[in-house]
Coordinates of C-alpha atoms in Angstrom, one line a residue:
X1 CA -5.2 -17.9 -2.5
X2 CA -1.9 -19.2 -2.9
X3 CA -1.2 -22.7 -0.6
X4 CA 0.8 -21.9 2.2
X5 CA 4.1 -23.8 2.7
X6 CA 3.6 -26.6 6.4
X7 CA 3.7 -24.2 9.0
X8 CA 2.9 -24.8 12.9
X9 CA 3.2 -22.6 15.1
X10 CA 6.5 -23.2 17.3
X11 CA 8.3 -22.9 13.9
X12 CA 7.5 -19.6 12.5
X13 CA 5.9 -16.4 11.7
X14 CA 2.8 -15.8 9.6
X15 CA 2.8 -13.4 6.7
X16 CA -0.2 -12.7 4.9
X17 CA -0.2 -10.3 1.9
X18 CA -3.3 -8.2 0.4
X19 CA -2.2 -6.0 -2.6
X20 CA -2.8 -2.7 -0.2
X21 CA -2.3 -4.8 3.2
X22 CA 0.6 -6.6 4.5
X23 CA -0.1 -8.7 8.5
X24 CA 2.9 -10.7 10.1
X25 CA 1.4 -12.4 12.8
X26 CA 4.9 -14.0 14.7
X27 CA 7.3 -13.3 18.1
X28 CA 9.5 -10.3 18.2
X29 CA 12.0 -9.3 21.1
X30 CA 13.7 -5.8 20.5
X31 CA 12.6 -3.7 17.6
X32 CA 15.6 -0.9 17.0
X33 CA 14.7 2.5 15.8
X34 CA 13.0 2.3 12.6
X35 CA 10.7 4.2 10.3
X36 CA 7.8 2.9 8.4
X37 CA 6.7 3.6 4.9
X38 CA 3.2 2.9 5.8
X39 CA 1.3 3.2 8.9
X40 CA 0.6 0.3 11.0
X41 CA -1.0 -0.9 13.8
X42 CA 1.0 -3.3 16.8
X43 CA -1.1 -5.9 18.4
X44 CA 0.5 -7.9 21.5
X45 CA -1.3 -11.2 21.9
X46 CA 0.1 -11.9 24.8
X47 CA 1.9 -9.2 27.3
X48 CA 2.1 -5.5 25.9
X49 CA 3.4 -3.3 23.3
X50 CA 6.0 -1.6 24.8
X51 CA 6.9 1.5 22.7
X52 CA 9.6 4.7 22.7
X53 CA 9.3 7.3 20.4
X54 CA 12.7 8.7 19.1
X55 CA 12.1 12.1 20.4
X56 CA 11.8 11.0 24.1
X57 CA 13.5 8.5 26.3
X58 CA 10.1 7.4 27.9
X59 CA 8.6 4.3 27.0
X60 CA 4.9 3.6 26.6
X61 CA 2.9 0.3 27.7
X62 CA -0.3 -1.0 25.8
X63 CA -2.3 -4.0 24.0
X64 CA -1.7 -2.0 20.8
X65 CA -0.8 1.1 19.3
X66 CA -0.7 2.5 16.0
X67 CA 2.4 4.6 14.3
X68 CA 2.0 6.7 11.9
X69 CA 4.1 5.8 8.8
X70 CA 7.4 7.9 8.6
X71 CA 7.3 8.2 12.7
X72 CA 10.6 7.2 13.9
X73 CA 9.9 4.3 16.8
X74 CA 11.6 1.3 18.9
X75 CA 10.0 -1.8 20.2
X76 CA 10.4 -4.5 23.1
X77 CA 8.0 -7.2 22.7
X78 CA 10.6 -9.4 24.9
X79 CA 10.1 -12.2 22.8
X80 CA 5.7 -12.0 22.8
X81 CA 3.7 -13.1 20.2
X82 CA 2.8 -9.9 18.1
X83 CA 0.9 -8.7 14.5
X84 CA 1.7 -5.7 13.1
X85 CA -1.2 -4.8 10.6
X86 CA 0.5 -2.7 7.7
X87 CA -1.7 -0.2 5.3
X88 CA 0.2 0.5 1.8
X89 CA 0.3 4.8 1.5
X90 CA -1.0 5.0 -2.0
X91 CA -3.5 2.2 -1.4
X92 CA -6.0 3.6 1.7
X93 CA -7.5 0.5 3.2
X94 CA -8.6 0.6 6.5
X95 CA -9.7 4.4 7.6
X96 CA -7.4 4.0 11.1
X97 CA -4.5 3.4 9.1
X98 CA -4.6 5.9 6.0
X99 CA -1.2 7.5 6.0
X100 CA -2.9 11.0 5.3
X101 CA -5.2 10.4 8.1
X102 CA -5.8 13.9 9.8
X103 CA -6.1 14.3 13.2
X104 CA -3.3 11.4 13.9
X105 CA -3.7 7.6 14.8
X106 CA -6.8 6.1 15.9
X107 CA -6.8 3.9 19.0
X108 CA -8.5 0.9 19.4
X109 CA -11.5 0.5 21.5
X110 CA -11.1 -2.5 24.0
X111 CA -13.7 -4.5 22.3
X112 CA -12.5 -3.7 19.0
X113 CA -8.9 -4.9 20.5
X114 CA -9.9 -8.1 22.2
X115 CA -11.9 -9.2 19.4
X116 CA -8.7 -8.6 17.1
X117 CA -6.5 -10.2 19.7
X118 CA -8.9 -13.4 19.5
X119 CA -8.6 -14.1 16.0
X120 CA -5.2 -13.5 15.5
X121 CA -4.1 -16.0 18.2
X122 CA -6.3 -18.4 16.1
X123 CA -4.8 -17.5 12.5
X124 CA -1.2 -17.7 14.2
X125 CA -1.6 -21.1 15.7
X126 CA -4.0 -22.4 12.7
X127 CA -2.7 -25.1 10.6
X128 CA -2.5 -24.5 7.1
X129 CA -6.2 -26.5 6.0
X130 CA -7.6 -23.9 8.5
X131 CA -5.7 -20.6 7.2
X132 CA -8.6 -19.7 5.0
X133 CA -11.2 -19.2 7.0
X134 CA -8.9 -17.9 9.7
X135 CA -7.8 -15.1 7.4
X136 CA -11.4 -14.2 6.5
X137 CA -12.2 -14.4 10.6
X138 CA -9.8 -11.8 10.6
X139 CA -10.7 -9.7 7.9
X140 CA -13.9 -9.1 9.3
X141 CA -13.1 -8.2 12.2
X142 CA -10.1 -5.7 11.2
X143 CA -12.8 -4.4 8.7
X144 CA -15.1 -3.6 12.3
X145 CA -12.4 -2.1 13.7
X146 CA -9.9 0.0 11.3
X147 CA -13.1 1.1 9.3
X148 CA -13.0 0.3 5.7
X149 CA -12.8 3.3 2.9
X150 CA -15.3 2.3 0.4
X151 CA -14.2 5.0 -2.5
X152 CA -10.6 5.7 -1.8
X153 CA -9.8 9.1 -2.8
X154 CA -8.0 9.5 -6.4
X155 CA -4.5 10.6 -6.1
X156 CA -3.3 13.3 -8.9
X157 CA -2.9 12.3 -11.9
X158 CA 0.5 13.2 -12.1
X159 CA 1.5 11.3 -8.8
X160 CA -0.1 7.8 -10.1
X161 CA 1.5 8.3 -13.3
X162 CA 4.8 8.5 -11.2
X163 CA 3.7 5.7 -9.1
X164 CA 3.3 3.5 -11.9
X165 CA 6.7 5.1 -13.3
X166 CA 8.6 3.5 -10.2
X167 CA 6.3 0.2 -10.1
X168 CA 6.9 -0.4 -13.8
X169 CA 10.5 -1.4 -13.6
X170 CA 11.6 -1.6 -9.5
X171 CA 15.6 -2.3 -11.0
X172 CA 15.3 1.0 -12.4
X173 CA 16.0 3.6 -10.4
X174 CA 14.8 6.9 -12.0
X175 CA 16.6 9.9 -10.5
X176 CA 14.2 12.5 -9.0
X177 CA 14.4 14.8 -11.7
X178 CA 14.2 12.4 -14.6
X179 CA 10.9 11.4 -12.6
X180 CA 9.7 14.6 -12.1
X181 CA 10.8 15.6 -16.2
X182 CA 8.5 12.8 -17.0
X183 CA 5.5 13.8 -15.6
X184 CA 5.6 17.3 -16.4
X185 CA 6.9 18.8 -12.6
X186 CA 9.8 20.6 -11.1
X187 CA 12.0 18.2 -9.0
X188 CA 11.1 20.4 -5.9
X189 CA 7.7 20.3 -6.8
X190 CA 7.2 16.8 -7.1
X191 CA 8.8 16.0 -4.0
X192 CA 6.4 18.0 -2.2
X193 CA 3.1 17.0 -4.0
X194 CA 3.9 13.3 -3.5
X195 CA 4.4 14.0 0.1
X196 CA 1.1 15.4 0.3
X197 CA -0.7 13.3 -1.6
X198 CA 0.9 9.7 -0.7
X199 CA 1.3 10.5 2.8
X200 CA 5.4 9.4 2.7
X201 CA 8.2 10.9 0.3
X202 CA 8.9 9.4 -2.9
X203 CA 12.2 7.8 -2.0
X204 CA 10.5 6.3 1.4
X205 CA 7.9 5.3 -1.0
X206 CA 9.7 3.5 -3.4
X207 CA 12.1 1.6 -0.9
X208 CA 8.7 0.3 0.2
X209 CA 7.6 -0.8 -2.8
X210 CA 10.7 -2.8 -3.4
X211 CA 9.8 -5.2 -0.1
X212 CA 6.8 -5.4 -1.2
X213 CA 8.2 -6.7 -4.8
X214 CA 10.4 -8.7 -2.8
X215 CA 7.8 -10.6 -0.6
X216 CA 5.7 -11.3 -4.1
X217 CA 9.1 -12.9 -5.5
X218 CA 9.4 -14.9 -2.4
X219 CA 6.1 -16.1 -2.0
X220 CA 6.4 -17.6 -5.7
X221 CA 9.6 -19.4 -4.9
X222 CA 12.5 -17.2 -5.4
X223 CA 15.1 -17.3 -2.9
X224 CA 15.6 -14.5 -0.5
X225 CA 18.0 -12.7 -2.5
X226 CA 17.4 -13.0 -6.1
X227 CA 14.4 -11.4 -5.0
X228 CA 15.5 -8.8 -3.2
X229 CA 18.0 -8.1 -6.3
X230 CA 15.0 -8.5 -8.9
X231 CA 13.2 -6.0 -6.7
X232 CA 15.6 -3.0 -7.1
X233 CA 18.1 -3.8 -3.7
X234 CA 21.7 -3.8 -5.8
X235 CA 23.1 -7.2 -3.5
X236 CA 21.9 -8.8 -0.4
X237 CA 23.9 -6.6 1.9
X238 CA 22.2 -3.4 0.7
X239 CA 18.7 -5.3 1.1
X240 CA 19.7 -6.2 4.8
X241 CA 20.8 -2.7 5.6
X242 CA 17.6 -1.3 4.4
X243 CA 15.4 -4.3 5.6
X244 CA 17.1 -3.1 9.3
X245 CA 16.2 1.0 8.6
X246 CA 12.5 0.0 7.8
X247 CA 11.6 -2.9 10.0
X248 CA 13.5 -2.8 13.2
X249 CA 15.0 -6.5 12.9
X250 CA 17.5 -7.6 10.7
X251 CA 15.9 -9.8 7.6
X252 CA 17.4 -12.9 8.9
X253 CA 15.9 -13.1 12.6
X254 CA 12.9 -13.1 10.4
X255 CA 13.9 -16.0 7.8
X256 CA 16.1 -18.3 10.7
X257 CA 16.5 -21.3 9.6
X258 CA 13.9 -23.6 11.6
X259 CA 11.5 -21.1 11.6
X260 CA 11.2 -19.5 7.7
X261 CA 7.7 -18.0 7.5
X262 CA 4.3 -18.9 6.5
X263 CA 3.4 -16.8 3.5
X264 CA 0.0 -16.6 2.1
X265 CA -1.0 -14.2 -0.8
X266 CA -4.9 -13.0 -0.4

């Protein structure tokens, strides 16, 4: 595990990052409409998720809720503490939050939710000699109550060799049918099998996969935006814009000064 920069509580948000998970652990106000490229789950640990759907103008209230990735969504934490528990699509983790999960999202049970709730109000207010064990606290508990998938079903061959197409060089961005040439598909065709084998669209997909790159190069020391660039975003402007579409909050509520994140790689 990487060490974590000094962190207290009062001066930022906690990110911890899996190579199929991502958690912030931190306080968010207003969310705008946004759309995920992977499912997650919202935990308030203190008030309650407050929710609107794009298709209706009613709000909902709960202790958490999960989205499905692609749903379009706003938020109003009014300034709560908050985790948002994120699965990657092409990497099933936790059975509540595959992106292909059928029937829809799974809701917590209460005890599931308090127990969740418990640890991580710990792992946000640990100092950074306790963030190990906190982290593995929370793991085992999120492991109780997502449900882990012990053999996570193989995707088509033709969709991973895609996937590692785009991961192979994020800068590069392969048009859609220069993709779909290499892998021996019709543009149309591949479009629709990665949908229905990832969970998201490609392009959804891919934007994804550059945060992620971006949150690696950050962790290891690279400024904000020389790793958004080295991650495929063409300047900073274009990351912001994106960071916005995706997450709800522009990227520099989340990286203030005063109050720059804990990151830790698991």
């Amino acid at each position: 595990m990487s060490k974590p920069a000094a962190h207290h509580e009062s001066t930022g948000p906690t990110i911890c990052v899996w190579p199929e998970r991502l958690l912030y652990v931190g306080r968010l106000d207003e969310v705008s409409l946004h759309r995920h490229a992977a499912t997650a789950c919202v935990i308030a640990l203190e008030g309650e998720v407050r929710m609107r759907r794009s298709s209706s103008p009613e709000w909902t209230t709960s202790r958490s809720t999960t989205i499905l990735a692609g749903v379009m969504h706003a938020l109003d934490m009014r300034s709560s503490r908050v985790a948002v528990i994120y699965n990657d699509p092409h990497r099933p983790y936790y059975q509540c939050l595959a992106a292909r999960r059928e029937g829809g999202p799974a809701a917590l049970g209460p005890a599931a939710e308090s127990n969740l709730i418990a640890v991580l109000q710990d792992l946000h207010s640990a100092s950074d000699a306790e963030a190990t064990s906190k982290i593995e606290h929370f793991e085992r508990e999120a492991a109780l109550a997502f449900g882990r998938i012990a053999d996570p079903p193989k995707l088509d061959s033709r969709i991973q060799s895609a996937i590692d197409l785009v991961m192979a060089d994020l800068t590069r961005n392969r048009p859609l049918d220069e993709l779909a040439e290499a892998i021996g598909l019709s543009s149309s065709r591949l479009q629709h099998l990665f949908t229905e084998q990832v969970g998201v669209p490609l392009r959804r997909f891919r934007m994804w996969i550059r945060f992620r790159g971006a949150l690696e190069r950050f962790t290891n020391g690279t400024s904000f935006t020389t790793a958004a660039i080295e991650s495929g975003f063409s300047d900073s402007a274009t990351f912001s814009h994106a960071f916005r579409a995706t997450f709800g909050v522009s990227a520099s509520s989340v990286l203030k000064a005063g109050r720059m994140p804990r990151v830790v790689t698991v």
